[in-house]
């Protein structure tokens, strides 16, 4: 079975540019999560969706961040405009809607904003 | 305010010995706990979990212990192997809810 697929794996761009991160969850999973990993704060939940509907976006740091899930097999996380402090590894994860089911993570997008 | 705390950023252990990774939590609503393992350039992978109705859960070389009164859990790896070298994340949730809160991680190095 294919796991969670994220693209791109690496992104380097200049401050002020728009950045779009993409995620394809595991087929049949009901939940999709976006996380950000930094040295200081570890893995932070940014937003999560259930059946394509955003449930909790309280972790989204600013209005510059937005996320969409237009269908069950695709989600995007967009940063516009990007800033150097957005540099981090961004992970997407998905899971079943069953008690005790763990989240399955993609391999992440390493984002560097110059 | 970190609700899940891993106070040791790193740990080194000799191959064959026991590795003990610790985790504390502050939110008394948490009743389901997980450990994830992460290799460089890969996403975290689920390792083992425990519900608050138990105080121990074992899976091969990995055992998780939960002390609810102390709001503390630990992951024991016996015997430790070089392939166990990774970052270990402690995580907690309210059972039945998908939102999971992660700790900052502990980097384990197993020395051959």
Short mmCIF file of C-alpha atoms in Angstrom, two decimals:
data_model
loop_
_atom_site.label_atom_id
_atom_site.label_comp_id
_atom_site.label_asym_id
_atom_site.label_seq_id
_atom_site.Cartn_x
_atom_site.Cartn_y
_atom_site.Cartn_z
CA UNK A 1 0.00 0.00 0.00
CA UNK A 2 1.24 3.49 -0.76
CA UNK A 3 1.85 5.61 2.26
CA UNK A 4 1.21 9.32 2.71
CA UNK A 5 2.86 11.15 -0.16
CA UNK A 6 4.15 14.69 0.19
CA UNK A 7 5.62 17.01 -2.40
CA UNK A 8 7.99 18.63 -2.84
CA UNK A 9 10.53 16.97 -0.52
CA UNK A 10 12.60 20.14 -0.42
CA UNK A 11 11.70 23.73 -1.16
CA UNK A 12 14.01 26.71 -1.10
CA UNK A 13 12.53 30.07 -1.89
CA UNK A 14 12.98 33.72 -1.15
CA UNK A 15 11.12 35.67 1.49
CA UNK A 16 7.83 37.05 0.24
CA UNK A 17 7.17 34.25 -2.23
CA UNK A 18 4.14 32.00 -2.09
CA UNK A 19 4.81 28.42 -1.04
CA UNK A 20 2.45 25.51 -1.64
CA UNK A 21 2.97 22.14 0.01
CA UNK A 22 1.02 19.12 -1.20
CA UNK A 23 -0.19 15.93 0.43
CA UNK A 24 -1.90 12.76 -0.75
CA UNK A 25 -3.25 10.78 2.22
CA UNK A 26 -3.61 7.03 2.41
CA UNK A 27 -6.70 5.92 0.54
CA UNK A 28 -9.64 5.32 2.86
CA UNK A 29 -8.33 7.42 5.71
CA UNK A 30 -10.84 9.88 7.14
CA UNK A 31 -8.51 12.28 8.88
CA UNK A 32 -5.69 14.43 7.53
CA UNK A 33 -3.26 16.43 9.65
CA UNK A 34 -0.64 19.07 8.92
CA UNK A 35 2.28 19.42 11.36
CA UNK A 36 5.34 21.61 11.54
CA UNK A 37 8.57 20.41 13.15
CA UNK A 38 11.16 22.80 14.56
CA UNK A 39 14.04 22.26 16.96
CA UNK A 40 12.51 24.51 19.59
CA UNK A 41 8.89 23.38 19.50
CA UNK A 42 9.03 19.84 18.18
CA UNK A 43 5.99 18.61 16.26
CA UNK A 44 3.18 21.17 16.29
CA UNK A 45 -0.25 20.44 14.91
CA UNK A 46 -1.28 23.19 12.51
CA UNK A 47 -4.68 22.00 11.28
CA UNK A 48 -6.62 18.81 10.75
CA UNK A 49 -9.50 17.71 8.55
CA UNK A 50 -12.19 15.07 8.91
CA UNK A 51 -13.84 13.93 5.69
CA UNK A 52 -12.33 16.95 3.91
CA UNK A 53 -13.78 19.44 6.43
CA UNK A 54 -11.40 21.51 8.60
CA UNK A 55 -12.02 20.62 12.24
CA UNK A 56 -9.39 22.52 14.18
CA UNK A 57 -7.11 25.20 12.76
CA UNK A 58 -6.09 26.70 16.09
CA UNK A 59 -2.46 25.76 15.43
CA UNK A 60 -2.17 27.79 12.25
CA UNK A 61 0.32 30.48 13.23
CA UNK A 62 -0.96 33.42 11.20
CA UNK A 63 -3.27 34.45 8.42
CA UNK A 64 -0.38 33.90 6.05
CA UNK A 65 -1.03 30.18 6.43
CA UNK A 66 -3.99 28.47 4.80
CA UNK A 67 -4.93 24.85 4.13
CA UNK A 68 -7.46 23.22 1.87
CA UNK A 69 -8.70 19.73 1.21
CA UNK A 70 -10.74 19.83 -2.01
CA UNK A 71 -11.23 16.05 -2.05
CA UNK A 72 -10.40 12.92 -0.08
CA UNK A 73 -7.12 12.34 -1.88
CA UNK A 74 -5.47 15.75 -1.84
CA UNK A 75 -4.62 18.59 0.50
CA UNK A 76 -2.50 21.72 0.28
CA UNK A 77 -0.84 23.95 2.83
CA UNK A 78 -0.07 27.42 1.51
CA UNK A 79 2.09 30.17 2.97
CA UNK A 80 1.72 33.61 1.44
CA UNK A 81 3.85 35.63 1.87
CA UNK A 82 6.58 33.39 3.25
CA UNK A 83 9.05 34.57 5.91
CA UNK A 84 12.42 33.14 7.09
CA UNK A 85 10.84 32.04 10.39
CA UNK A 86 8.58 29.68 8.44
CA UNK A 87 11.62 27.54 7.68
CA UNK A 88 10.90 24.09 9.12
CA UNK A 89 9.95 20.56 8.14
CA UNK A 90 6.25 20.23 7.39
CA UNK A 91 4.59 16.85 7.77
CA UNK A 92 1.28 15.57 6.58
CA UNK A 93 -0.36 12.58 8.29
CA UNK A 94 -3.57 10.62 7.87
CA UNK A 95 -5.54 8.13 9.92
CA UNK A 96 -8.71 6.06 10.08
CA UNK A 97 -11.68 7.20 12.08
CA UNK A 98 -11.40 4.36 14.59
CA UNK A 99 -10.41 4.43 18.26
CA UNK A 100 -6.74 3.74 18.76
CA UNK A 101 -5.74 4.06 15.13
CA UNK A 102 -2.36 5.78 14.89
CA UNK A 103 -1.49 8.47 12.41
CA UNK A 104 0.61 7.61 9.37
CA UNK A 105 3.08 10.30 8.39
CA UNK A 106 4.58 11.30 5.09
CA UNK A 107 8.30 11.93 4.80
CA UNK A 108 7.85 15.68 5.07
CA UNK A 109 8.76 18.79 3.11
CA UNK A 110 11.89 20.60 4.24
CA UNK A 111 11.17 24.29 3.65
CA UNK A 112 13.85 26.95 3.65
CA UNK A 113 12.92 30.60 3.27
CA UNK A 114 15.90 32.82 2.48
CA UNK B 1 2.76 25.89 27.35
CA UNK B 2 3.94 22.38 26.49
CA UNK B 3 1.41 19.81 27.62
CA UNK B 4 3.71 16.91 26.76
CA UNK B 5 7.28 17.27 27.96
CA UNK B 6 10.35 15.28 27.07
CA UNK B 7 13.03 16.84 29.22
CA UNK B 8 15.98 14.87 27.88
CA UNK B 9 16.93 16.06 24.40
CA UNK B 10 19.34 13.18 23.92
CA UNK B 11 20.40 9.83 25.34
CA UNK B 12 23.32 7.51 24.59
CA UNK B 13 23.23 3.82 25.45
CA UNK B 14 25.51 0.88 24.76
CA UNK B 15 24.21 -1.84 22.48
CA UNK B 16 22.54 -4.61 24.47
CA UNK B 17 21.71 -2.39 27.44
CA UNK B 18 18.34 -0.91 28.36
CA UNK B 19 17.21 2.44 26.96
CA UNK B 20 14.71 4.37 29.06
CA UNK B 21 12.99 7.38 27.53
CA UNK B 22 10.82 9.54 29.76
CA UNK B 23 7.81 11.73 29.19
CA UNK B 24 5.64 13.90 31.44
CA UNK B 25 2.27 15.40 30.70
CA UNK B 26 0.29 18.15 32.35
CA UNK B 27 -3.20 17.77 30.90
CA UNK B 28 -5.22 15.41 33.12
CA UNK B 29 -7.72 14.91 30.30
CA UNK B 30 -5.18 12.87 28.34
CA UNK B 31 -6.00 9.18 28.54
CA UNK B 32 -4.27 7.67 25.52
CA UNK B 33 -0.53 7.80 24.96
CA UNK B 34 1.69 6.89 22.04
CA UNK B 35 5.33 6.69 21.13
CA UNK B 36 6.58 7.41 17.62
CA UNK B 37 10.04 6.81 16.23
CA UNK B 38 11.63 9.02 13.59
CA UNK B 39 14.68 8.41 11.41
CA UNK B 40 16.39 11.33 9.61
CA UNK B 41 14.66 12.46 6.42
CA UNK B 42 11.64 10.27 7.16
CA UNK B 43 8.31 10.86 8.83
CA UNK B 44 7.54 9.58 12.34
CA UNK B 45 6.27 6.00 12.54
CA UNK B 46 4.02 4.62 15.23
CA UNK B 47 5.78 2.39 17.75
CA UNK B 48 3.55 1.54 20.69
CA UNK B 49 0.60 2.94 22.63
CA UNK B 50 -1.10 2.61 25.99
CA UNK B 51 -4.53 3.46 27.30
CA UNK B 52 -4.94 4.95 30.76
CA UNK B 53 -6.80 1.85 31.93
CA UNK B 54 -3.47 0.02 31.82
CA UNK B 55 -0.15 0.72 33.45
CA UNK B 56 1.99 -1.35 31.10
CA UNK B 57 1.98 -2.43 27.49
CA UNK B 58 4.61 -4.62 25.90
CA UNK B 59 5.48 -5.31 22.27
CA UNK B 60 8.63 -7.33 21.74
CA UNK B 61 11.62 -5.32 22.92
CA UNK B 62 9.48 -2.27 23.62
CA UNK B 63 7.52 -1.67 26.82
CA UNK B 64 5.63 1.46 27.80
CA UNK B 65 4.86 2.16 31.45
CA UNK B 66 2.25 4.65 32.58
CA UNK B 67 2.05 6.26 36.03
CA UNK B 68 -1.18 8.24 36.01
CA UNK B 69 -0.78 9.73 39.47
CA UNK B 70 2.59 11.16 38.49
CA UNK B 71 1.44 12.01 34.96
CA UNK B 72 4.51 10.21 33.70
CA UNK B 73 5.23 7.58 31.11
CA UNK B 74 8.36 5.87 29.97
CA UNK B 75 9.47 3.74 27.05
CA UNK B 76 11.88 0.89 27.75
CA UNK B 77 13.85 -0.74 24.96
CA UNK B 78 15.56 -4.01 25.90
CA UNK B 79 17.99 -4.92 24.52
CA UNK B 80 18.92 -1.76 22.65
CA UNK B 81 20.20 -2.20 19.10
CA UNK B 82 22.06 0.24 16.81
CA UNK B 83 19.00 0.33 14.53
CA UNK B 84 17.05 1.85 17.42
CA UNK B 85 19.05 5.06 17.03
CA UNK B 86 16.41 7.63 16.16
CA UNK B 87 14.34 10.46 17.61
CA UNK B 88 11.51 9.24 19.83
CA UNK B 89 8.37 11.33 20.23
CA UNK B 90 5.98 10.92 23.12
CA UNK B 91 2.38 11.86 22.28
CA UNK B 92 -0.92 12.10 24.10
CA UNK B 93 -4.58 12.43 23.26
CA UNK B 94 -8.06 12.08 24.64
CA UNK B 95 -9.24 8.61 23.66
CA UNK B 96 -11.73 8.73 20.83
CA UNK B 97 -10.39 12.03 19.59
CA UNK B 98 -7.92 12.23 16.75
CA UNK B 99 -6.06 15.34 17.89
CA UNK B 100 -2.67 14.30 19.27
CA UNK B 101 -0.21 16.47 21.18
CA UNK B 102 3.46 15.63 20.67
CA UNK B 103 6.51 16.24 22.81
CA UNK B 104 9.67 17.79 21.47
CA UNK B 105 11.43 14.44 21.05
CA UNK B 106 14.44 12.63 22.52
CA UNK B 107 17.32 11.61 20.29
CA UNK B 108 18.53 8.12 21.17
CA UNK B 109 21.96 6.93 20.10
CA UNK B 110 22.77 3.25 20.57
CA UNK B 111 26.51 2.73 20.47
CA UNK B 112 27.74 -0.58 19.00
#
